[in-house]
XYZ file of C-alpha atoms in Angstrom:
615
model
C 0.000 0.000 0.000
C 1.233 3.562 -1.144
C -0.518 7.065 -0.622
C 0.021 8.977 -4.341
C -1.459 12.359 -3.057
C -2.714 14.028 0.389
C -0.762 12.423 2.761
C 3.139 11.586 3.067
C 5.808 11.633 5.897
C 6.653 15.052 7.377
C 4.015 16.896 5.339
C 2.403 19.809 5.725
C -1.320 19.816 5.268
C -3.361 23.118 4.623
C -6.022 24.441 7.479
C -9.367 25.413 6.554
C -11.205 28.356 8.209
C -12.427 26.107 10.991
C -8.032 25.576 12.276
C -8.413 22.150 10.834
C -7.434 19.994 8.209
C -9.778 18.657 5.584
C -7.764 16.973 2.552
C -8.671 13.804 0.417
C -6.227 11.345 0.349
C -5.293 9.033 -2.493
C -3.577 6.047 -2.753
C -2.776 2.303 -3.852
C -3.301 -0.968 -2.636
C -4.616 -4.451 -3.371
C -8.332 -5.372 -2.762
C -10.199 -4.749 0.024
C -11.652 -2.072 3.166
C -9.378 0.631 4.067
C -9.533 2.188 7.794
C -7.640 4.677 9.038
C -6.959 5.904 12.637
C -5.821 9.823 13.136
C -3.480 11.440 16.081
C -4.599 9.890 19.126
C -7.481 8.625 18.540
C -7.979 4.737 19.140
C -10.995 4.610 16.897
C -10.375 3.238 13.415
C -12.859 5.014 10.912
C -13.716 3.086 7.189
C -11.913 5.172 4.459
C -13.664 2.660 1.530
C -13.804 -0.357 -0.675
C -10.854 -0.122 -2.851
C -11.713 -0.217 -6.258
C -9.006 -1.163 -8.997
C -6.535 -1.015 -6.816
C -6.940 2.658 -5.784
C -8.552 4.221 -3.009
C -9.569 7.611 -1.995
C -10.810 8.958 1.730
C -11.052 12.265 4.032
C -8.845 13.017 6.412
C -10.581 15.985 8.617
C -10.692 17.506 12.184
C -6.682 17.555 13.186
C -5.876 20.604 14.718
C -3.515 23.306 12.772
C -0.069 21.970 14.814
C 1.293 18.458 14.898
C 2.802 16.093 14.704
C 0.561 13.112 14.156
C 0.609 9.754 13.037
C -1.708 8.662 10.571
C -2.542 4.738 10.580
C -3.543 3.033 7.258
C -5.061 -0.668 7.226
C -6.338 -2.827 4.504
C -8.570 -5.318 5.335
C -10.334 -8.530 3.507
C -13.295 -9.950 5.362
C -11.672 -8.614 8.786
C -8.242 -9.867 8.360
C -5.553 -7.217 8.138
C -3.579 -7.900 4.746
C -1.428 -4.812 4.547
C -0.658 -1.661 6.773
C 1.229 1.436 6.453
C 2.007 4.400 9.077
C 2.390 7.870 8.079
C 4.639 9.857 10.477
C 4.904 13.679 11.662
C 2.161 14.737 9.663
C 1.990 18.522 10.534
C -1.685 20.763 9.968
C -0.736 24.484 8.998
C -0.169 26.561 6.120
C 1.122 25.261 2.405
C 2.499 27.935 -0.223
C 3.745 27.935 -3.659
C 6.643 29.800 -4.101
C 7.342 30.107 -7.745
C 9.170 32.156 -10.583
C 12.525 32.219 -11.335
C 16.564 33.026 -10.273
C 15.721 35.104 -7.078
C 12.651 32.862 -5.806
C 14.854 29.541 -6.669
C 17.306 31.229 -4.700
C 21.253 32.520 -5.708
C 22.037 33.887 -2.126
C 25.205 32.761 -0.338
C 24.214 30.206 1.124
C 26.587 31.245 4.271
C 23.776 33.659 5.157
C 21.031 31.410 4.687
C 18.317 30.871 7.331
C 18.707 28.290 9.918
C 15.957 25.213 9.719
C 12.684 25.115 11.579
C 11.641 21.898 12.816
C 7.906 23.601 11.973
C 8.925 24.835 8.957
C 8.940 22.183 5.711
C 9.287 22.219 2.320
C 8.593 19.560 -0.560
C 11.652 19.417 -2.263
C 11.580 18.732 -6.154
C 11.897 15.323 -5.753
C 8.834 15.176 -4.250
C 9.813 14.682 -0.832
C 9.065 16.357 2.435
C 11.367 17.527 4.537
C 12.644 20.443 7.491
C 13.010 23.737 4.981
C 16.926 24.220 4.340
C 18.168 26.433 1.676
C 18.295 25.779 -1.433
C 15.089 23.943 -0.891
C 15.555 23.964 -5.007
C 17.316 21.017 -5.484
C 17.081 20.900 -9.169
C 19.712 18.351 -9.825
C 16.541 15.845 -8.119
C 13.603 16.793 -9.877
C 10.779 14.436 -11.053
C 9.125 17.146 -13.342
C 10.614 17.141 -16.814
C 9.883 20.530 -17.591
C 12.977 22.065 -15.491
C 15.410 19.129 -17.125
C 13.724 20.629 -20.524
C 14.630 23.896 -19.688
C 18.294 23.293 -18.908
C 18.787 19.747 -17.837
C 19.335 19.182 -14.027
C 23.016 20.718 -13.099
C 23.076 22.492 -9.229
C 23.994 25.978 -8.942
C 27.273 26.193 -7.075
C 27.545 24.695 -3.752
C 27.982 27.913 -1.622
C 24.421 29.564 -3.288
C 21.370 28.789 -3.027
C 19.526 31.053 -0.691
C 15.783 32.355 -1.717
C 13.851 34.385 0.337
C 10.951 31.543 1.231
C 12.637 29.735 4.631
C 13.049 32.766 6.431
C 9.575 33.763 4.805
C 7.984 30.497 6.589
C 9.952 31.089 9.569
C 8.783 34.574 10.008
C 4.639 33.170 9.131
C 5.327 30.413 12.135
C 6.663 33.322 14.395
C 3.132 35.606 13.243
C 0.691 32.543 12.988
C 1.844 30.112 15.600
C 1.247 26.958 12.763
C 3.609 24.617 10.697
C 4.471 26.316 7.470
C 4.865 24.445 4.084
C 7.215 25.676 1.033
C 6.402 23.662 -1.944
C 9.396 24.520 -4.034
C 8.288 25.429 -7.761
C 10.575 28.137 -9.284
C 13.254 27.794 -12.173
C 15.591 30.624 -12.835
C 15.856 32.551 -16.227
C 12.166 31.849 -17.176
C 9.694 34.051 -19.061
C 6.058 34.426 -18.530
C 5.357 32.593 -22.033
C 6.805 29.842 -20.270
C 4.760 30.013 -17.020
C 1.678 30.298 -19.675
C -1.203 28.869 -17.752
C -2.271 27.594 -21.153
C 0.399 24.770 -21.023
C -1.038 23.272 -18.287
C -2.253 20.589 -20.863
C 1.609 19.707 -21.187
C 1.615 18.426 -17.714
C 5.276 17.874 -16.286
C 6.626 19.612 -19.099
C 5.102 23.345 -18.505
C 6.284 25.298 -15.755
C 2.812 26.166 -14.301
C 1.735 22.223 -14.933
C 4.340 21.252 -12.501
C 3.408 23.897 -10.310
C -0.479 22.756 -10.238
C 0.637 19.011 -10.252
C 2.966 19.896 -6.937
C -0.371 21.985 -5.384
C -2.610 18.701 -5.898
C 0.243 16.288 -4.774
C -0.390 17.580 -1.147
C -4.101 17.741 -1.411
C -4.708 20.722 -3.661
C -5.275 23.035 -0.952
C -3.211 25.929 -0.653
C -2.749 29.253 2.245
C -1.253 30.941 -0.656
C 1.346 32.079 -3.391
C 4.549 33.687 -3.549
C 6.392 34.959 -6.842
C 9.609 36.821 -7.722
C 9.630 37.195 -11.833
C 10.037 39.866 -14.103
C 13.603 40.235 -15.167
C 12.829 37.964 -18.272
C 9.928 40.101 -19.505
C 11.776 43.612 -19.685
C 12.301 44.006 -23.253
C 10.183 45.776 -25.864
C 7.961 42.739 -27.214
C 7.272 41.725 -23.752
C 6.935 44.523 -21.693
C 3.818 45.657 -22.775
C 2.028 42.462 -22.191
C 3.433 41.784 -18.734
C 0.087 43.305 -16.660
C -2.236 40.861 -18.962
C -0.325 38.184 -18.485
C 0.216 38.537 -14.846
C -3.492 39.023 -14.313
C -4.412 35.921 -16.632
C -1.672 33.788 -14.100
C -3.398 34.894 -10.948
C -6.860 34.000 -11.874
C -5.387 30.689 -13.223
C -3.921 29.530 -9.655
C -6.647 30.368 -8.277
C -8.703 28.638 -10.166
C -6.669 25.359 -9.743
C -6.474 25.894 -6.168
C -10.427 26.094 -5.790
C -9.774 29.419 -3.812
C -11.017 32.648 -5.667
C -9.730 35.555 -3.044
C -6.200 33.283 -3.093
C -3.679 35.356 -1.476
C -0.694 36.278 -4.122
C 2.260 38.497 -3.209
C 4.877 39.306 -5.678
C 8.139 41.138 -5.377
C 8.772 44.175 -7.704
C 11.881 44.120 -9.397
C 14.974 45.100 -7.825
C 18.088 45.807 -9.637
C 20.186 44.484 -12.224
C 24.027 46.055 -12.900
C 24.811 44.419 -16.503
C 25.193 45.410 -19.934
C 22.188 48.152 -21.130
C 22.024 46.637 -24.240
C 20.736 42.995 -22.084
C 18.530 45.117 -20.075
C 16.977 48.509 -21.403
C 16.196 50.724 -18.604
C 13.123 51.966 -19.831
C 11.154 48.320 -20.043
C 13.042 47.700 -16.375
C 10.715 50.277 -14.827
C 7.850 49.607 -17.076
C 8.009 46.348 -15.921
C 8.541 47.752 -11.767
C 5.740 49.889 -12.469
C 3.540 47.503 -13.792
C 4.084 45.288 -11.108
C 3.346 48.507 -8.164
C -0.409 48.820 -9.725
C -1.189 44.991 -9.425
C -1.160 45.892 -5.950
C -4.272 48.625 -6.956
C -5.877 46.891 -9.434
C -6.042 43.084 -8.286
C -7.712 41.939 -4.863
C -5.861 40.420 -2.618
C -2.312 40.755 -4.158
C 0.740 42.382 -2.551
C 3.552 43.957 -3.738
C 6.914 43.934 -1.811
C 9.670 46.174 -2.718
C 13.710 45.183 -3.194
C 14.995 47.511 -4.647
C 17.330 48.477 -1.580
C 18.555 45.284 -0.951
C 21.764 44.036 -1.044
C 23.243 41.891 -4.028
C 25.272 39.094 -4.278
C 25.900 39.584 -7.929
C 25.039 41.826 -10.972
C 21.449 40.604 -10.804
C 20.312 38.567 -7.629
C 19.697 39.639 -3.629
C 22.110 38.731 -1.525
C 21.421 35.502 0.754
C 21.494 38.228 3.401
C 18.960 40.460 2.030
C 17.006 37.353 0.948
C 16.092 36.757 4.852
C 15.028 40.789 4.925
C 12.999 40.084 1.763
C 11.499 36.772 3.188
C 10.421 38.676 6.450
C 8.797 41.844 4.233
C 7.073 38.754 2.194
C 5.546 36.792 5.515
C 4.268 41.023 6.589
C 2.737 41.418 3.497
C 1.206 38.059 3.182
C 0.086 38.452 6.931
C -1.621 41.318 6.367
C -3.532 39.982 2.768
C -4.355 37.361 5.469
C -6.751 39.224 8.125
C -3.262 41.159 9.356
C -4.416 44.287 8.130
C -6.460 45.187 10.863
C -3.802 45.483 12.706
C -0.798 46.183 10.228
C -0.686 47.499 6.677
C -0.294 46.307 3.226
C 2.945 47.563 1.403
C 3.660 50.863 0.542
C 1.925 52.367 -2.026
C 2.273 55.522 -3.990
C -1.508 57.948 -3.114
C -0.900 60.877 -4.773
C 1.888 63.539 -6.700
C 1.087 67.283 -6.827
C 3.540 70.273 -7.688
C 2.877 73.309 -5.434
C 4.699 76.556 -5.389
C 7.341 77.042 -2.374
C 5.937 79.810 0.028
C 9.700 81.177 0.024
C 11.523 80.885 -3.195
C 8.423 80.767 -5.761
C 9.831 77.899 -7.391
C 7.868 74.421 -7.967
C 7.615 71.782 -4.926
C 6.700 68.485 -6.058
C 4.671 66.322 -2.821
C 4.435 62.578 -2.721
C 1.911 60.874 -0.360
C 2.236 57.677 0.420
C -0.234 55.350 2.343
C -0.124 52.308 4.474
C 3.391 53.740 5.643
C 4.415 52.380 9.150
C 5.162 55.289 11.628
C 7.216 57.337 9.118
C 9.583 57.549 6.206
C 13.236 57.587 7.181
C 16.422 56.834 5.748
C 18.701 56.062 8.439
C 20.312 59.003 8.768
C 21.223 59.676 5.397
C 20.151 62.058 2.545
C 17.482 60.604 1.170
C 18.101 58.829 -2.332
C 16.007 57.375 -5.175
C 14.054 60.496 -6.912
C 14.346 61.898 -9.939
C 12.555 64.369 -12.394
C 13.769 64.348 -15.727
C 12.788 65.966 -19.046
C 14.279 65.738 -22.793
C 16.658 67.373 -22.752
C 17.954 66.642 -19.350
C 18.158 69.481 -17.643
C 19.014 69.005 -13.220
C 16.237 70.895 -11.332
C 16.071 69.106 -8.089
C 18.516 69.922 -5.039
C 16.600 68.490 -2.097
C 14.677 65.607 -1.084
C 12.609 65.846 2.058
C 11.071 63.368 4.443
C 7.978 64.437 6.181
C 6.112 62.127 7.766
C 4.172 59.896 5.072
C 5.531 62.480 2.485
C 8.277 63.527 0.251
C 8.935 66.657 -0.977
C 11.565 67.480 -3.621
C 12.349 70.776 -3.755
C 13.085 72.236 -8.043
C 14.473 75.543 -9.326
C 11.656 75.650 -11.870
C 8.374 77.368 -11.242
C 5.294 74.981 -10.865
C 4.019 75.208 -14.260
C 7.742 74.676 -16.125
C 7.251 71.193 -14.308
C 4.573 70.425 -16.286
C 5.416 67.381 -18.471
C 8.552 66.262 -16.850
C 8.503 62.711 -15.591
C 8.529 61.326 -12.171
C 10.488 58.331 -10.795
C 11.588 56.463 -7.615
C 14.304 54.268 -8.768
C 15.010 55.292 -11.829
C 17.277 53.090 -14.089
C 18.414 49.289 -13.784
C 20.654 50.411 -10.809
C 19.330 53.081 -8.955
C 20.510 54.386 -5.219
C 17.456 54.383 -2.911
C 17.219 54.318 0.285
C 13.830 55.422 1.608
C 11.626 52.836 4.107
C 9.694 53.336 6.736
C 10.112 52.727 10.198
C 9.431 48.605 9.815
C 12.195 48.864 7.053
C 9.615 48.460 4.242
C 10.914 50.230 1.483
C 8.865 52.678 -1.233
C 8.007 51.217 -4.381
C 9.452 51.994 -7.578
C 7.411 53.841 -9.643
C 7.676 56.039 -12.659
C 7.431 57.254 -15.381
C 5.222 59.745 -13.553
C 3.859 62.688 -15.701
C 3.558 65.695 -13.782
C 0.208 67.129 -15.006
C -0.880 70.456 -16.625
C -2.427 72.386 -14.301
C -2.375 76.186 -15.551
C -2.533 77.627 -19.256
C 0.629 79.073 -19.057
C 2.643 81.042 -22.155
C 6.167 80.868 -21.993
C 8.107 83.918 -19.932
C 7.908 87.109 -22.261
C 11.967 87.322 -22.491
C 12.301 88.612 -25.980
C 11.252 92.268 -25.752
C 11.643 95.844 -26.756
C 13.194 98.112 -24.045
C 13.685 101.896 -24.054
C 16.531 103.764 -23.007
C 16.718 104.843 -19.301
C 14.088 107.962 -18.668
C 13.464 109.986 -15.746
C 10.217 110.449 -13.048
C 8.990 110.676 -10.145
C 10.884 107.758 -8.099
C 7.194 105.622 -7.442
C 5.482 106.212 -11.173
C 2.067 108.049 -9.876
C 2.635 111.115 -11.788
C 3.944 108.483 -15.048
C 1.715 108.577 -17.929
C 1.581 106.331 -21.046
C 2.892 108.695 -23.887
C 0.490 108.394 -26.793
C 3.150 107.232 -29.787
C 6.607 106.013 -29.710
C 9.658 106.981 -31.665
C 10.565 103.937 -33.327
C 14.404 104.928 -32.273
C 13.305 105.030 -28.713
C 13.537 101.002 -28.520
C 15.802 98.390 -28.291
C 15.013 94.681 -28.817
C 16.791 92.262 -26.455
C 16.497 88.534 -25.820
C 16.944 87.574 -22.192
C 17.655 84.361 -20.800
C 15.485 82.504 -18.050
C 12.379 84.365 -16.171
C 14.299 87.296 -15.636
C 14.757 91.086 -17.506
C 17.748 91.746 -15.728
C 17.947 95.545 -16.042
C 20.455 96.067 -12.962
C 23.451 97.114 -14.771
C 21.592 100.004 -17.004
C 20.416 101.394 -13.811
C 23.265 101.537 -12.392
C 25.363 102.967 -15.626
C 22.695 106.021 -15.996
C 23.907 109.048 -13.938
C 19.796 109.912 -13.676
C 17.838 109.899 -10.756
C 14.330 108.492 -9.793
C 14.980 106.336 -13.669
C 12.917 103.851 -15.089
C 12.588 102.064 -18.240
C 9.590 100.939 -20.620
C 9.057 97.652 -21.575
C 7.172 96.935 -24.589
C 5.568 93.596 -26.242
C 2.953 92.188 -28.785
C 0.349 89.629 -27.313
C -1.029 88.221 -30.445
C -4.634 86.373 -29.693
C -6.583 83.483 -32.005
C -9.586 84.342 -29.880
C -11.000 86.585 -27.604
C -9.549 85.466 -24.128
C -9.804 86.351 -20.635
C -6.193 86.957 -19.088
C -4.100 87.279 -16.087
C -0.491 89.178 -16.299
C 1.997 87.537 -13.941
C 4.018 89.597 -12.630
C 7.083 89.486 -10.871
C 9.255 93.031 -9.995
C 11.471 94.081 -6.910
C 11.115 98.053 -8.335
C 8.404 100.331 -8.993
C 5.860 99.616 -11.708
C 3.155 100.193 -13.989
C 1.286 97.957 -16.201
C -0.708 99.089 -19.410
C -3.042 97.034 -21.924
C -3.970 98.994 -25.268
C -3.097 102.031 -23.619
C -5.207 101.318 -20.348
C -3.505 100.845 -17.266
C -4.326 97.524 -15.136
C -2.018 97.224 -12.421
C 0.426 99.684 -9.981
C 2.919 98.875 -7.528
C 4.570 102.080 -6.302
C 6.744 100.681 -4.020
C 7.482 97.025 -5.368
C 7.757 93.869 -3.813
C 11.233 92.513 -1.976
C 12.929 90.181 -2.734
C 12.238 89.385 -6.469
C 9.648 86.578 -6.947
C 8.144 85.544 -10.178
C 4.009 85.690 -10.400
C 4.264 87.814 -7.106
C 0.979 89.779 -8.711
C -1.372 88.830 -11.040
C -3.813 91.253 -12.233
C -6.643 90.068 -15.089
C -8.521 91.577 -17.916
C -10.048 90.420 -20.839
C -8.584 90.805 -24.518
C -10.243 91.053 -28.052
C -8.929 88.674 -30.704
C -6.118 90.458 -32.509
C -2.981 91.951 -31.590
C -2.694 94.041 -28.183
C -0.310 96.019 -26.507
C 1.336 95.333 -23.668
C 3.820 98.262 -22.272
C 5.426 98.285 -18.838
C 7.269 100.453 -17.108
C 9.746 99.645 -14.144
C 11.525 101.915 -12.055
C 15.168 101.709 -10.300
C 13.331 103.082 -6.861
C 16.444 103.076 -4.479
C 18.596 102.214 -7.345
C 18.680 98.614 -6.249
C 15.824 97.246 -8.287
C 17.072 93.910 -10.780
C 14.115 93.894 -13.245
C 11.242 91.719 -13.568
C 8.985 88.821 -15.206
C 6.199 88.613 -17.311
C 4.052 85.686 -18.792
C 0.494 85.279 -19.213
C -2.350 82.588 -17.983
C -5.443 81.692 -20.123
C -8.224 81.760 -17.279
C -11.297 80.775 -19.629
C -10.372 76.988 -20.014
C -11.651 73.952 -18.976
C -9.448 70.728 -17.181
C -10.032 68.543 -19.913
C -8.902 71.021 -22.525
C -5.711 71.380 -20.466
C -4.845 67.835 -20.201
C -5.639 67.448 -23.531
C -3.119 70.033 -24.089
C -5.733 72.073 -26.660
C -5.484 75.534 -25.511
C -5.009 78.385 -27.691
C -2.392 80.764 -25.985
C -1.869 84.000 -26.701
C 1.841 84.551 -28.563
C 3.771 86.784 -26.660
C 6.483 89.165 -28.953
C-alpha cells in the first residue's frame, strides 16, 4: 500500500477556516476495506472499498499543529492484509513559491536561514522535509519541464539562498502553525513559459508542474509567492506583462479552488549588466507595472527590493534574501486578516507640484499610504528620486522626508514642471534608500507625468526696451505717452524668467529712472487673461493704452508671479507696455508671462489651448 497524493511523511497539510485539516487522500493498494486511525485517537474510521486497486478517503478535524501519526489498514473480510504508518504529519499553512533566479534562490548560502523543525518544504523530488536552503534542489527533480529547460546541473555549492525559509519562519513566528514551502521556481524563465495555457503539457510546462505539486499535497493551498520579471523587460514583452500577470493569478486560483487566493509578488529590484541585455526603460515599465497589481487586483501584494543588497550583478544577496522573506511573511500576513492590525505595502496615493511659500519655485509632494510610523532613511540624505525631461536638464537639489511624504524641492516654477517625468528608482541600478520605520521600502514607480495644471505662455523674455528715462521715483505722476519713436527702442532677448535691467540702472547718472518695456500679445480668440508679474522696483502695467495694475513701491525680494492682475482681450494683436523703475537704485528687473483663465481641465490635459503669442 502507497498514498500517491494528500498524505506523506513530514508533510504539511493546509487548514481550513475552521483551524483544521480537511484533505482527500489518495492512494494504492490491493483489494479490500481501508480504515484509518488519526493522532490519538484509538478509533479506526472506514476510508472505503478499494476499487481497482486505488482508493480515496477524508482526512478531517486535526488541529492546525502536529505532529501526528496517521494509521492506514487494509482489510479482507476482517483480516488485516497490509498496513502502512504515516509519520509527523503537521496541519498548517502550504504555499507555492514560484518564478525564477531570485525565488529559486542565488544567495550565499553562508547567510542562509537556519531550519525550523515547523517549517517544511517539498523538495523537487517530491519529498518532504525540514526547509533548508536551497530547498531547489534541481539536480533531483521528477518534473521534466525544469530538465527541458536546462537539464538538471546544481547551482554552485555555496548559493542557493531564496527568500521563502526565512519567509515560513517569520509566518510560524506571526501565525503560531507549521508552514509548508512547496518549491516550484526555475531561474531565467519568461512568462510565455509560465503560460497557464500549457497546463495541458503536464510535467513539461512550468505552471503544470506547479499545479501538479499543489494537488500532490491535497490541492489546498494558504497561498502564493512569486519573484519574476527580469525575463519580460524588453520591448515585445513589456507591454504584455500586466495581462499576463493578471491571466496567471486568476489561473492559480482557479486550480487551487480558492477565488480571493492570497498572491504576493516582489517588484523588481536591480540588475548592474550590460544596457544593451537590459533597457532601462522596459526595467521600470516592468517595476511599475508590477506597483499597480497591488491597486488593481484583490488580494495581491507587492513587496519592494529595490534596496537590498546583491550578491551579484542581478540577484539579492542571501542576506537580504532573509530581509525580503520577512517583508514577504508582513505582506502576506496582512492579505491574510493582518491588516487590521498592520498594513499592506507601501503604495504611492498621490503627486502634486505646489509653489514654495519662500523661493516661488515648484515643490513636487508625494503621499504615500499604508506607511508604518514614518519615512526615514537612516540618517542619510534621502536617495532614489528623480525628475527628468528631454533634454535633461538638473532641477532638483533636495529631497525631504515628512512624515508619510516627500517633498523634492526644483528651481523651476510649478508650471515649467509640467510634463517632466517622475520616478523612484530610476534606471536598472538606482541608489534608494527610503523605508519606513518597519524597514519596508517605497516602491518603484515612474514614469510619472507631472500634469498640466495652468494655461501658461512661456516667460515674455524677448522684448523691446527703451533707453533709461526719468520720473517721479514711485510712477504716480507716469503717464503712457500716446506714440513712440521707433528709435526710442531696443530689442533684447533675455535668458530665463528674468529682464535683468540692474546694470543700465546703475550705468545712468539719472535719478528716480525707469525704463519701458514693450511687447505684442497676439490672440486666435477673444480670451480672458491674467499678467503675472514678478518686480522688486516700482511699476506700472498698461493694456492697449489702459492701465491695469500699480505697484509704487514694489515687492522685496524678487519673486516671479508675485501679482497677477486680469482683464479680458479682443482677438487680434494688443499692446502690452510696462514700465519699471530703479526706486532706491537697487531694483534687478522683472517677469512677465500670461495665464489663459477661460479653459476647462479637460482642454488642459488634452493640451488644446489656444495661448496668446507673446512678442
Amino acid at each position: 500500500m502507497k498514498t500517491i497524493s494528500g498524505l506523506f511523511d513530514s508533510i504539511v497539510l493546509q487548514r481550513n477556516a475552521k483551524n483544521r485539516c480537511d484533505v482527500t487522500v489518495h492512494g494504492e493498494a490491493a483489494k479490500g476495506d481501508l480504515f484509518f486511525r488519526a493522532g490519538k485517537s484509538r478509533t479506526w474510521k472506514k476510508g472505503g472499498a478499494i476499487v481497482r486497486g486505488n482508493f480515496r478517503f477524508k482526512l478531517q478535524g486535526l488541529p492546525a499543529g502536529g505532529p501526528y501519526k496517521i494509521e492506514l489498514e487494509v482489510r479482507d473480510n476482517g483480516k488485516i492484509i497490509d498496513r502502512l504508518t504515516v509519520k509527523d504529519v503537521l496541519v498548517g499553512d502550504v504555499w507555492v513559491c514560484a518564478g525564477q533566479s531570485n525565488m529559486q534562490g542565488y544567495g550565499l548560502l553562508k547567510y542562509a536561514a537556519p531550519p525550523h523543525p515547523k517549517v517544511l518544504a517539498f523538495y523537487m523530488n517530491d519529498r518532504w522535509g525540514i526547509a533548508k536552503d536551497p530547498i531547489h534542489n534541481m539536480w533531483a527533480t521528477v518534473d521534466r519541464v525544469h530538465v527541458d529547460l536546462c537539464g538538471v546541473l546544481p547551482i554552485p555549492s555555496d548559493w542557493g539562498t531564496g527568500p521563502a525559509v526565512e519567509f515560513g519562519r517569520e509566518m510560524w513566528r506571526r501565525t503560531g502553525v507549521p508552514q509548508g514551502l512547496l518549491a516550484c521556481a526555475h531561474g531565467g524563465t519568461s512568462m510565455t513559459l509560465w503560460n497557464p495555457d500549457l497546463y495541458k503539457a503536464g510535467t513539461h510546462s512550468l505552471y503544470g508542474a506547479a499545479v501538479r505539486r499543489i494537488c500532490k499535497n491535497g490541492r489546498r493551498i494558504a497561498g502564493v509567492l512569486w519573484y519574476q520579471g527580469e525575463s519580460e523587460t524588453n520591448a515585445k514583452d513589456a507591454p504584455l506583462f500586466t495581462d499576463r500577470m493578471r491571466r496567471l493569478i486568476k489561473a492559480f486560483r482557479r486550480d487551487a479552488q480558492s477565488p480571493r487566493l492570497p498572491f504576493v509578488m516582489v517588484q523588481l529590484a536591480r540588475v548592474i549588466i550590460d544596457p544593451r541585455t537590459f533597457d532601462a526603460t522596459t526595467w521600470n515599465s516592468v517595476q511599475d507595472q508590477q506597483r499597480l497589481l497591488q491597486q488593481r487586483i484583490s488580494n495581491v501584494a507587492v513587496v519592494p527590493a529595490v534596496d537590498l543588497q546583491m550578491d551579484d550583478q542581478i540577484h539579492i544577496s542571501g542576506k537580504d534574501m532573509r530581509r525580503l522573506g520577512g517583508r514577504l511573511a508582513q505582506a502576506m500576513h496582512a492579505l491574510q486578516g493582518g491588516h487590521k492590525t498592520e498594513p499592506l505595502p507601501i503604495v504611492l496615493q498621490s503627486v502634486k507640484v505646489e509653489r514654495n511659500s519662500v523661493t516661488g519655485y515648484g515643490n513636487i509632494r508625494f503621499r504615500f499610504d499604508h506607511v508604518m510610523g514614518k519615512l526615514c532613511s537612516n540618517g542619510l540624505r534621502p536617495m532614489g528620486f528623480s525628475v527628468i525631461n528631454t533634454p535633461f536638464v538638473p532641477c532638483m537639489f533636495d529631497t525631504e522626508l515628512k512624515g508619510k511624504e516627500v517633498i523634492l524641492r526644483t528651481t523651476l516654477y510649478p508650471d515649467q514642471l509640467e510634463g517632466y517625468n517622475v520616478h523612484y528608482g530610476h534606471g536598472t541600478d538606482p541608489a534608494c534608500n527610503i523605508s519606513d520605520e518597519a524597514e519596508r521600502a517605497l516602491p518603484v514607480f515612474g514614469p510619472i507625468v507631472l500634469p498640466r495644471t495652468r494655461a501658461l505662455t512661456p516667460f515674455a523674455n524677448n522684448t523691446k526696451i527703451s533707453k533709461i528715462l526719468s520720473s517721479d521715483r514711485f510712477l504716480h505722476k507716469l503717464r503712457l505717452p500716446k506714440t513712440f519713436k521707433k528709435s526710442d527702442w531696443e530689442n533684447l532677448q533675455y535668458s530665463g524668467a528674468v529682464n535683468n535691467v540692474w546694470e543700465r540702472f546703475q550705468n545712468s547718472p539719472l535719478s528716480d529712472k525707469y525704463v519701458f518695456f514693450h511687447w505684442k500679445l497676439k490672440l486666435s480668440e477673444p480670451m480672458k487673461l491674467a499678467a503675472l508679474l514678478g518686480y522688486d522696483g516700482p511699476v506700472k502695467l498698461w493694456v492697449d493704452g489702459k492701465m491695469i495694475f500699480h505697484d509704487p513701491k514694489g515687492r522685496r525680494p524678487f519673486r516671479a508671479d508675485a501679482q497677477q492682475p486680469r482683464f479680458s482681450a479682443k482677438k487680434g494683436t494688443r499692446n502690452v507696455v510696462m514700465a519699471f523703475g530703479a526706486g532706491d537704485g537697487n531694483a534687478i528687473g522683472i517677469s512677465l508671462r500670461f495665464e489663459r483663465l477661460d479653459v476647462t481641465t479637460r482642454l488642459l490635459q488634452e493640451a488644446k489651448v489656444p495661448l496668446p503669442l507673446v512678442s
